[in-house]
Tab-separated table of C-alpha atoms and ligand atoms in Angstrom:
chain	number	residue	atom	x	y	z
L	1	UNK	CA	81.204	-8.234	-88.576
L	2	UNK	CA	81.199	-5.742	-91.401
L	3	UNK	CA	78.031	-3.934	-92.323
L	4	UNK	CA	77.304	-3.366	-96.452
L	5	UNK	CA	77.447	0.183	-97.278
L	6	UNK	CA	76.801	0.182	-100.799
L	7	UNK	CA	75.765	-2.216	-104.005
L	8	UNK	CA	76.093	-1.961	-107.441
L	9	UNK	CA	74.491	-3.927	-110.116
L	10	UNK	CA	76.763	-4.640	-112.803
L	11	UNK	CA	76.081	-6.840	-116.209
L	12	UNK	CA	76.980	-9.802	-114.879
L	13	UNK	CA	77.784	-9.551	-111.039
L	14	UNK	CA	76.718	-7.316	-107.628
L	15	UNK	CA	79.345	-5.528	-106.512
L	16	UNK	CA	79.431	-4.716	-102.623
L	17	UNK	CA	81.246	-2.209	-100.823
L	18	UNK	CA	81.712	-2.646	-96.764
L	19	UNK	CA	82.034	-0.609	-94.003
L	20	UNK	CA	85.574	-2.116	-93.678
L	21	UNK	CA	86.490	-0.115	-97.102
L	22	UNK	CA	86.623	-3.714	-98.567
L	23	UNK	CA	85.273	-4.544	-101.769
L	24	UNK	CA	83.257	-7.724	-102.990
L	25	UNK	CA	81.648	-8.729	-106.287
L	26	UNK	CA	79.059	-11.952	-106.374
L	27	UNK	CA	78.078	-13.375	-109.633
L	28	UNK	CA	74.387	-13.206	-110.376
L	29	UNK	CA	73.481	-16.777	-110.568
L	30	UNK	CA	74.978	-17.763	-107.202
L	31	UNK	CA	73.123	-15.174	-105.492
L	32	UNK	CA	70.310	-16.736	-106.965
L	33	UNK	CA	71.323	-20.130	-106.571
L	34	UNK	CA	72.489	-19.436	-102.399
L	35	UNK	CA	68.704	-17.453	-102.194
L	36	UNK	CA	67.671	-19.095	-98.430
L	37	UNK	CA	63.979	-17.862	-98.569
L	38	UNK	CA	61.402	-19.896	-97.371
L	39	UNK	CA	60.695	-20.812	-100.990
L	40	UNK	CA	64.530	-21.685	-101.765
L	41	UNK	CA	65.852	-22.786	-98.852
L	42	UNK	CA	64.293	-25.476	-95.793
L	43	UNK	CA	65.112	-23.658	-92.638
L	44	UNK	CA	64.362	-27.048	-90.420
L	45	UNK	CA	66.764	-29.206	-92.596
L	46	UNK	CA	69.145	-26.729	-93.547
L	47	UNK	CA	68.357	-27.954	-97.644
L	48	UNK	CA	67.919	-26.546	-100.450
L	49	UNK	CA	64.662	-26.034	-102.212
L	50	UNK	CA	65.746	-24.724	-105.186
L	51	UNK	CA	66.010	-26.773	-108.476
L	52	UNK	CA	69.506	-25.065	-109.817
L	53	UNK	CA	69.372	-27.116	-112.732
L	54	UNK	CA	66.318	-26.009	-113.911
L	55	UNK	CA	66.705	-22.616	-113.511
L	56	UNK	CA	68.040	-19.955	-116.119
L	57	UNK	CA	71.480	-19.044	-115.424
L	58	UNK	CA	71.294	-15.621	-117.091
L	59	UNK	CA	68.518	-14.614	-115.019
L	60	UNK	CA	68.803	-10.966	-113.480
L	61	UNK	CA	67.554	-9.682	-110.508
L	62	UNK	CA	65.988	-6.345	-109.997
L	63	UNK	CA	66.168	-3.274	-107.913
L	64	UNK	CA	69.511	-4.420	-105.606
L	65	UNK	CA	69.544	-2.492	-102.532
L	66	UNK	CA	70.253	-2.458	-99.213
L	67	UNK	CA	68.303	-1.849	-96.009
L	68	UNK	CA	68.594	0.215	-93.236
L	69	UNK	CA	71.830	-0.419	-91.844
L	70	UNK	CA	73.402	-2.862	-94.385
L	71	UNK	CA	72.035	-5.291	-92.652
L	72	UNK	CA	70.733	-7.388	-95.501
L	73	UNK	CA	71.041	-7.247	-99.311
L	74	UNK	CA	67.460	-7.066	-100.915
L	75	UNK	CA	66.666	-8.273	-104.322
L	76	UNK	CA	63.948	-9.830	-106.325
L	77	UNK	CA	64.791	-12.624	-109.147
L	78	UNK	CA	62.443	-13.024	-112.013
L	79	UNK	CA	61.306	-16.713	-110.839
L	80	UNK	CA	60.197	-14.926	-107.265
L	81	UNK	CA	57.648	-12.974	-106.881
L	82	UNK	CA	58.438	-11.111	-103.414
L	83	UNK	CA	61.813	-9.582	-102.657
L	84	UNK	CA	64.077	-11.931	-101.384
L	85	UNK	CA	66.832	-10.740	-98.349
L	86	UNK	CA	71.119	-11.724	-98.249
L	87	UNK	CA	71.959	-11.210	-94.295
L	88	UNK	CA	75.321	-9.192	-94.702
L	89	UNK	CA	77.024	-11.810	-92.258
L	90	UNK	CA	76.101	-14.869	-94.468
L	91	UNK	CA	77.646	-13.046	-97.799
L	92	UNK	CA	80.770	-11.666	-95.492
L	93	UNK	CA	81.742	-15.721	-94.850
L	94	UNK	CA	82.014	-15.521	-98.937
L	95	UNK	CA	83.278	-12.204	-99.839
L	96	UNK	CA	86.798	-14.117	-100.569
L	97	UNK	CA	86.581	-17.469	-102.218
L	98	UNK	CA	88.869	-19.674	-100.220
L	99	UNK	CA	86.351	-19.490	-97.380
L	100	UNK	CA	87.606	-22.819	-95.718
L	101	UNK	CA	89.925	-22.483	-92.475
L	102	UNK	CA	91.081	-24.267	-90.036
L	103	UNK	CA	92.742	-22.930	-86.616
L	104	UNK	CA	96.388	-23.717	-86.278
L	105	UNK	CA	97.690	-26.951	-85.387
L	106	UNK	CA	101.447	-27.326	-83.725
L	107	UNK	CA	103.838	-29.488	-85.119
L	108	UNK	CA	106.275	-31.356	-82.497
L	109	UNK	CA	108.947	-33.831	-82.322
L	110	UNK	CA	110.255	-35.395	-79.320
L	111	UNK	CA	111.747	-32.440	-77.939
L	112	UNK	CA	109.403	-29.461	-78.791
L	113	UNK	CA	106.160	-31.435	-78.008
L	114	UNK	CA	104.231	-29.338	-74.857
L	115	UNK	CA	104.108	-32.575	-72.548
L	116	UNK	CA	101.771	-30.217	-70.025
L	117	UNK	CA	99.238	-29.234	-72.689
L	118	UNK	CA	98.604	-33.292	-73.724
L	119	UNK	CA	97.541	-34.420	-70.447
L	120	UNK	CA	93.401	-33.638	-69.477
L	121	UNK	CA	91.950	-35.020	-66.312
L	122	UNK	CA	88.727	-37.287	-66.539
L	123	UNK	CA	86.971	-35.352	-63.493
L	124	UNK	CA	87.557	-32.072	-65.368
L	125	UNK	CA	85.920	-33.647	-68.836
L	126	UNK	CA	83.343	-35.455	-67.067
L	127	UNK	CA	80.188	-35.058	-65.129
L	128	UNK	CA	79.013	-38.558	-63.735
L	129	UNK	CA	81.375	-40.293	-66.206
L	130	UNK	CA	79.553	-38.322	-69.229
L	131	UNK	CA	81.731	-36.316	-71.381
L	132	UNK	CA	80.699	-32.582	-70.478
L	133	UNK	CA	79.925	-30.082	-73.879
L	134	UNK	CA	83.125	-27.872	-72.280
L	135	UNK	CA	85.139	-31.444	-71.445
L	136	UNK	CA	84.752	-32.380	-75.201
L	137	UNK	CA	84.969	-28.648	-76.033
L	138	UNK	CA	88.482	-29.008	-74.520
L	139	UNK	CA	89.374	-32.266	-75.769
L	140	UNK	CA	89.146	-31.696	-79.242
L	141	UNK	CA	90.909	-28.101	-79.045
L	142	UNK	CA	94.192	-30.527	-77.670
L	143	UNK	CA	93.341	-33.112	-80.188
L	144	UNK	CA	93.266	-30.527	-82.932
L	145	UNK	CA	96.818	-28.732	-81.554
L	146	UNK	CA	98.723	-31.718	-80.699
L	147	UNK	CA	97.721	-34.399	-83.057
L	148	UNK	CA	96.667	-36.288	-79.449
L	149	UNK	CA	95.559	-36.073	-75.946
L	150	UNK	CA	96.378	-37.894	-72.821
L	151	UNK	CA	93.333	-38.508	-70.262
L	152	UNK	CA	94.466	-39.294	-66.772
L	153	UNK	CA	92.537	-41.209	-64.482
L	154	UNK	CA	90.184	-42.687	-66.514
L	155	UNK	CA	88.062	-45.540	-64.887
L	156	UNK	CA	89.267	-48.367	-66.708
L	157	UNK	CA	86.265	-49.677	-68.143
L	158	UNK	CA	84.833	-49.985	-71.674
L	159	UNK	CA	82.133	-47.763	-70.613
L	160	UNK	CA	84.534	-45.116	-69.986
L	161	UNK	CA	85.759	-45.413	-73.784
L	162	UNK	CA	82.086	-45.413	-75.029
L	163	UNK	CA	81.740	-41.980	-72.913
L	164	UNK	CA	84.355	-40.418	-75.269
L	165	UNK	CA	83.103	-42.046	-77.851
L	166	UNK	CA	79.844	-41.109	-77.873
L	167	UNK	CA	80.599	-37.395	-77.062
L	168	UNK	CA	82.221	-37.030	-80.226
L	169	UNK	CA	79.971	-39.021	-82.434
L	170	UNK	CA	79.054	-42.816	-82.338
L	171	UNK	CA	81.726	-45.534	-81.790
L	172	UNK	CA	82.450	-47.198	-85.209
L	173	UNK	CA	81.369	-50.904	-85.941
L	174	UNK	CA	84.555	-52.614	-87.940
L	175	UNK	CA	86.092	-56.259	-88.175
L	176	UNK	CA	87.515	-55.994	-85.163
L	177	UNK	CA	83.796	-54.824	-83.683
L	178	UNK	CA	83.065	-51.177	-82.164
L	179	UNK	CA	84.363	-51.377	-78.186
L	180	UNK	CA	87.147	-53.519	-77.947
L	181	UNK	CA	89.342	-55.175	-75.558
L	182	UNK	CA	92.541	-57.000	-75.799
L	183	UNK	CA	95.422	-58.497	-74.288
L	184	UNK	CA	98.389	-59.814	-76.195
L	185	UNK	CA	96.712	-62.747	-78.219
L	186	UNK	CA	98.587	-64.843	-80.750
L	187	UNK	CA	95.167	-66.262	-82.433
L	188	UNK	CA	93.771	-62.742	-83.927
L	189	UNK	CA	95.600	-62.465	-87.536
L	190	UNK	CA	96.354	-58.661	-87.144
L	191	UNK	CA	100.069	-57.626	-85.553
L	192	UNK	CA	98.279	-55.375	-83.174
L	193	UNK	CA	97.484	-58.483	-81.186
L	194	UNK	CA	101.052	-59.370	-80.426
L	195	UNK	CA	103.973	-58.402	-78.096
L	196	UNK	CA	106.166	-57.750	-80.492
L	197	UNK	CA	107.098	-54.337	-81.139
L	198	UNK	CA	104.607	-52.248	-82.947
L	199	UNK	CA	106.781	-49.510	-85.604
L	200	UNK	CA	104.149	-46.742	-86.152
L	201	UNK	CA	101.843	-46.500	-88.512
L	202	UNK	CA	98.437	-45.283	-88.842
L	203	UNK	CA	95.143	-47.537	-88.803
L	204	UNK	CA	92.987	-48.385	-91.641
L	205	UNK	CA	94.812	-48.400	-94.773
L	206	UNK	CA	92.936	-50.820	-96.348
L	207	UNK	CA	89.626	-48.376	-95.909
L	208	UNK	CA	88.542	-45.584	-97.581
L	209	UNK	CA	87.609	-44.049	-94.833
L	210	UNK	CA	90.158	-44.556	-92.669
L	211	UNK	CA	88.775	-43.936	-88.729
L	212	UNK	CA	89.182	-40.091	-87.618
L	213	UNK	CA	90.164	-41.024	-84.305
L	214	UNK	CA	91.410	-43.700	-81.945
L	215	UNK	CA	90.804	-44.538	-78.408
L	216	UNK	CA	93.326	-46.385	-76.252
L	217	UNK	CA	92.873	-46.984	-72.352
L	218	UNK	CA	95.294	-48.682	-70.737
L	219	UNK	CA	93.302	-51.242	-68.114
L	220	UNK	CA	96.081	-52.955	-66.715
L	221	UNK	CA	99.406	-53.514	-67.303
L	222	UNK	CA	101.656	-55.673	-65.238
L	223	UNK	CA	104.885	-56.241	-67.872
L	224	UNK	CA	108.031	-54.830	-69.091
L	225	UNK	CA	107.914	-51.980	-71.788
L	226	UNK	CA	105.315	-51.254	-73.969
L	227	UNK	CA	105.914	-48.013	-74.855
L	228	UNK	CA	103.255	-46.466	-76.310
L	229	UNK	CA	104.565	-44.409	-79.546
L	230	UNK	CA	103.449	-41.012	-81.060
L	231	UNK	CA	104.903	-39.273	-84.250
L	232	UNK	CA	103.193	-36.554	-85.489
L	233	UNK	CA	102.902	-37.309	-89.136
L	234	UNK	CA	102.638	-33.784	-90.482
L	235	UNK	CA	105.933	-32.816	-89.007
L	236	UNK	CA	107.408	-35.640	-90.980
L	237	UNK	CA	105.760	-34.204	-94.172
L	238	UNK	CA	106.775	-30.608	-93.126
L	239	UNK	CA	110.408	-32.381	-92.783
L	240	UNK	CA	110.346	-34.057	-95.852
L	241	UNK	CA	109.192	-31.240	-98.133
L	242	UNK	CA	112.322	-29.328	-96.626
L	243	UNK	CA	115.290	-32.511	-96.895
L	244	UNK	CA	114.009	-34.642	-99.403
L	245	UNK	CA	111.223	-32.870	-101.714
L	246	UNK	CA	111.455	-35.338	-104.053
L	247	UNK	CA	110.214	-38.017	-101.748
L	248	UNK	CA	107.857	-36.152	-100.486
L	249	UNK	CA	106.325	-34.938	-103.996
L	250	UNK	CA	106.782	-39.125	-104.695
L	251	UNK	CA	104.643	-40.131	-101.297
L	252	UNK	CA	102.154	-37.220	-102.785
L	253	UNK	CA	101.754	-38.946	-106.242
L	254	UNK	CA	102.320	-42.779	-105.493
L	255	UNK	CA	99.117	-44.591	-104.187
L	256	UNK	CA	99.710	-47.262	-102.061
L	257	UNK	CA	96.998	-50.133	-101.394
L	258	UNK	CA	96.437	-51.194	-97.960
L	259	UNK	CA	94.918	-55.019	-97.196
L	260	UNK	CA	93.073	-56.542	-94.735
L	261	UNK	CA	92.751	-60.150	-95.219
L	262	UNK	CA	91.485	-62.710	-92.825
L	263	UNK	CA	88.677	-63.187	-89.618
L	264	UNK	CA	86.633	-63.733	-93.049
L	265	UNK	CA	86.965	-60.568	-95.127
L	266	UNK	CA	89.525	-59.245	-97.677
L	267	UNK	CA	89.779	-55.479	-97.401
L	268	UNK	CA	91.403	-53.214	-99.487
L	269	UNK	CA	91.791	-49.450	-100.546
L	270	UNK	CA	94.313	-47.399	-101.772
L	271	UNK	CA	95.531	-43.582	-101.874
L	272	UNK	CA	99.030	-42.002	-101.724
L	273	UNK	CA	100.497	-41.571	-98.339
L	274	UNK	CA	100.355	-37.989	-98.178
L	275	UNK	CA	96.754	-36.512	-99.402
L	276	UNK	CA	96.278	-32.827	-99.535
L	277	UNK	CA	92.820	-30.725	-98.857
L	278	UNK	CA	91.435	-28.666	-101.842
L	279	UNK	CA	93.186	-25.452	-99.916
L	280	UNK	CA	96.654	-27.625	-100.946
L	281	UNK	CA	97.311	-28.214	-96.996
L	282	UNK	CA	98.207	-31.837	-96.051
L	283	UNK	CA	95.727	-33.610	-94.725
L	284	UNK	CA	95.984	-37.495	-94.076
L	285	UNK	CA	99.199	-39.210	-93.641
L	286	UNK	CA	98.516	-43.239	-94.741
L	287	UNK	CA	101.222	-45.269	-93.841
L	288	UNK	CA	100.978	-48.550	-92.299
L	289	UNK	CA	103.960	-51.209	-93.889
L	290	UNK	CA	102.292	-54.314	-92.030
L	291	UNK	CA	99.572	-53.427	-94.096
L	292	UNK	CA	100.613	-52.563	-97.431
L	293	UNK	CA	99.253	-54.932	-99.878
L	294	UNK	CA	101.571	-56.597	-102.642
L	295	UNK	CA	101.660	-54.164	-105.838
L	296	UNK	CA	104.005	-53.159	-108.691
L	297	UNK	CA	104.647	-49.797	-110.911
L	298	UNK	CA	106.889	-49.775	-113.343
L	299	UNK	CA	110.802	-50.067	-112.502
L	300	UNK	CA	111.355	-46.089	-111.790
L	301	UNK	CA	108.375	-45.465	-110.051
L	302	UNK	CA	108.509	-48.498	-107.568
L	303	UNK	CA	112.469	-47.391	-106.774
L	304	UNK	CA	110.695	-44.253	-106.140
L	305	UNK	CA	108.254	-45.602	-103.491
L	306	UNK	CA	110.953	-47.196	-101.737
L	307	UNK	CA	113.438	-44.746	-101.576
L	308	UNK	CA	110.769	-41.958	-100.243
L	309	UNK	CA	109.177	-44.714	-98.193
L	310	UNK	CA	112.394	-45.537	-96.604
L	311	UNK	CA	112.995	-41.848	-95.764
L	312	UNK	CA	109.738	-41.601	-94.096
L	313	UNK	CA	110.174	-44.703	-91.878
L	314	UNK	CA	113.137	-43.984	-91.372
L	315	UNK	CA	112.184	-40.149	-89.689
L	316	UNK	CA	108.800	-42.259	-88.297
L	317	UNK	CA	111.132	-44.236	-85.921
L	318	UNK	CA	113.669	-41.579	-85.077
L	319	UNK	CA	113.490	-41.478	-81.345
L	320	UNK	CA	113.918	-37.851	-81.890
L	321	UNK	CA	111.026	-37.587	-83.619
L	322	UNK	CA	108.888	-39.768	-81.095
L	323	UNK	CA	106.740	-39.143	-78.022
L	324	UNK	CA	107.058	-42.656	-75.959
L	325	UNK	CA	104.950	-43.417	-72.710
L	326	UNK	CA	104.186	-46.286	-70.767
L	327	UNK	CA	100.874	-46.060	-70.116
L	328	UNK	CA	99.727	-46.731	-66.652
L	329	UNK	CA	95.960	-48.251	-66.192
L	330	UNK	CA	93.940	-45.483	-66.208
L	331	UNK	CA	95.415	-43.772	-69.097
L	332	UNK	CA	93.687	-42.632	-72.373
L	333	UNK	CA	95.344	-41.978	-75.851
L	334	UNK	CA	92.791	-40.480	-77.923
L	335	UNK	CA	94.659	-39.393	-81.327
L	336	UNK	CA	93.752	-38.247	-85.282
L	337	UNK	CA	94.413	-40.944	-87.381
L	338	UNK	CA	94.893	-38.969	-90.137
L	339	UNK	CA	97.941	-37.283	-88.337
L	340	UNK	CA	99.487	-39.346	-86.087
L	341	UNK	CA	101.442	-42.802	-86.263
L	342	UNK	CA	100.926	-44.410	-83.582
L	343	UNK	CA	103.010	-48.033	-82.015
L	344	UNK	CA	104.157	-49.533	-79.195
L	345	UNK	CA	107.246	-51.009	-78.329
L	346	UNK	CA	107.799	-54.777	-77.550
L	347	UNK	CA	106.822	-55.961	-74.107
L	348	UNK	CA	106.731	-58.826	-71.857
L	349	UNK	CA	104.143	-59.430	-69.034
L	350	UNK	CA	100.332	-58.293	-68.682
L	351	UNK	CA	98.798	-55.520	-70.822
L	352	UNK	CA	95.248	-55.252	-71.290
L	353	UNK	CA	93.614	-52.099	-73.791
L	354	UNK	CA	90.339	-51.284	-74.446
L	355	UNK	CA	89.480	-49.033	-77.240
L	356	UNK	CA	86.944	-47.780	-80.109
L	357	UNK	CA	87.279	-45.804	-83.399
L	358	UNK	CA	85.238	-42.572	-83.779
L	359	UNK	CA	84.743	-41.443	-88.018
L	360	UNK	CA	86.274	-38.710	-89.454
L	361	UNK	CA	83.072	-36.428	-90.107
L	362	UNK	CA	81.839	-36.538	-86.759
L	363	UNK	CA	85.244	-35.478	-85.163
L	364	UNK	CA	85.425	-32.983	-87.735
L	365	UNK	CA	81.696	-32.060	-86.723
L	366	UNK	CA	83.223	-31.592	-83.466
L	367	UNK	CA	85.893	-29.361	-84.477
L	368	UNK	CA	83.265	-26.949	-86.179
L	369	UNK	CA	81.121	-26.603	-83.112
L	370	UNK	CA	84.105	-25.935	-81.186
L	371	UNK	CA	84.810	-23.301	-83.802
L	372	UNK	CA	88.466	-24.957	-85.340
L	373	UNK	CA	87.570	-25.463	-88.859
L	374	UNK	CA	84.631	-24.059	-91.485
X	401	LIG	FE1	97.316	-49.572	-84.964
């Protein structure tokens, strides 16, 4: 970590130099407003104390200057009475102002896809059929490169999806409850509960929050086929920005409602299929044609949607761009929603799944703490 080295008090900002010969320039108010003295900040609750509203923004600090070392920056704002100290690491996370990142994730099709790195072995994620710190450490680094990871002898019991579950967050209460089980069931009203073949999609369209991640464990199957289906969703962006950029910028602009209607609620939300990050990255894919709710644009705009939402199923069920897997009992999917369709092909016989959503923010907590995103 760079050490400061010198500071300079300008009219309107502090200008820092580090030991890296980099150079950095805060403005005065947010120093004052990102003060995290015991008077500005709560240390216990990581909050802040400070009323920015009510403060003057022109305020000016006095007497800038750095301690032995460049350890810290040391000021003292009008409003404070006692000199108030900047730890060089905390204003090196800011000295650029995109500050967000996120560790690189691999895009795959069928063929480039790194079939050894998916597959993680319950024994070596678990300790007494808890999720280890290092097994979910490891878990969410494949999750995170691969879009999905594939747990191999997994006990096949709902307890063993609450395990993952719970090591990532809390297992997410929906319509269709929070642990689930099901076998091929013609009197649920969702298509998930059928034989027939599933084309992939991703889950939740119809909520604005659409779940972070899905659990599947396979815990029995005695049929023919069933493929289970994985497209990674941001390849199919990446794709589709290259081929067809005008579908893609249409997908980008076009929201698209999602419904849920019946087991006695009507559900609904809507946002275009691809959604970008403030960075300008892609990140959620929403597309789920079971689920897409009757709607109309105008004439051009609706020719749009289906032209670009043709090209994307289209590249969504290209066996090329597929991973497909019959999974045996005692196998766990466990995939990001928000970048991978998922579906299953038709089947005939016994298959029995148990599974549980986790939400977005705690998998993305998880992600921090294993150090893949800010
Ligand atoms: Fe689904």
């Amino acid at each position: 970590m760079p050490q400061l080295t010198s500071v300079h008090q300008t009219a309107s900002h502090i200008d820092l130099t580090w030991d890296d010969n980099t150079r950095s320039a805060f403005p005065l108010f947010w120093l004052r407003d990102h003060a995290q003295d015991d008077v500005s900040w709560d240390h216990r609750s990581h909050q802040r104390e400070f009323f920015t509203a009510s403060a003057d923004q022109s305020m000016v600090p006095e007497h800038p200057h750095l301690d032995d070392g460049g350890d810290n920056l040391i000021m003292t704002w009008p409003d404070q009475g006692a000199p108030i100290a900047y730890p060089s690491s905390f204003l090196y996370q800011f000295a650029r102002i995109d500050v967000r990142h996120t560790a690189p994730q691999r895009r795959w099709d069928g063929q480039s896809l790194p079939e050894d790195e998916l597959h993680l072995n319950w024994d070596e994620l678990t300790s007494d059929d808890h999720v280890t710190a290092d097994g979910r450490s490891r878990l969410v680094n494949t999750i995170h490169h691969l879009g999905f990871a594939v747990l191999n002898n997994v006990p096949t019991a709902m307890a063993s999806v609450d395990a993952v579950a719970k090591s990532m967050g809390y297992v997410r209460e929906t319509i269709f409850g929070g642990l689930w089980q099901f076998a091929a069931n013609e009197g649920m009203d969702d298509s998930a509960y059928t034989p027939k073949e599933l084309r992939p999609h991703t889950d939740g369209t119809y909520s604005h929050d659409a779940p972070g991640l899905q659990m599947l464990l396979c815990c029995a199957y005695d049929a023919e086929g069933g493929d289970s289906i994985m497209v990674d969703g941001f390849a199919i962006h990446d794709k589709m920005r290259a081929d067809h950029p005008e579908d893609a910028q249409a997908l980008a602009e076009i929201a698209v409602p999602g419904q849920y209607i019946g087991d006695g609620v009507m559900l609904r939300a809507e946002r275009p299929p691809f959604r970008y990050g403030h960075d300008g990255e892609i990140a959620q894919i929403t597309f789920n044609n079971y689920d897409r709710a009757p709607f109309r644009l105008n004439d051009a705009d609706m020719a749009r949607f289906y032209k670009a939402s043709k090209t994307f199923d289209t590249l969504a069920n290209d066996p090329a761009m597929q991973w497909r897997h019959i999974l045996n009992p005692g196998q766990m999917l466990v995939f990001d929603n928000w970048r991978i369709l998922h579906g299953r092909a038709a089947f005939r016989g016994q298959r029995e799944m148990a599974g549980c959503y986790v939400n977005r923010e705690d998998y993305e907590s998880c992600l921090r703490k294993a150090g893949l995103r800010s």
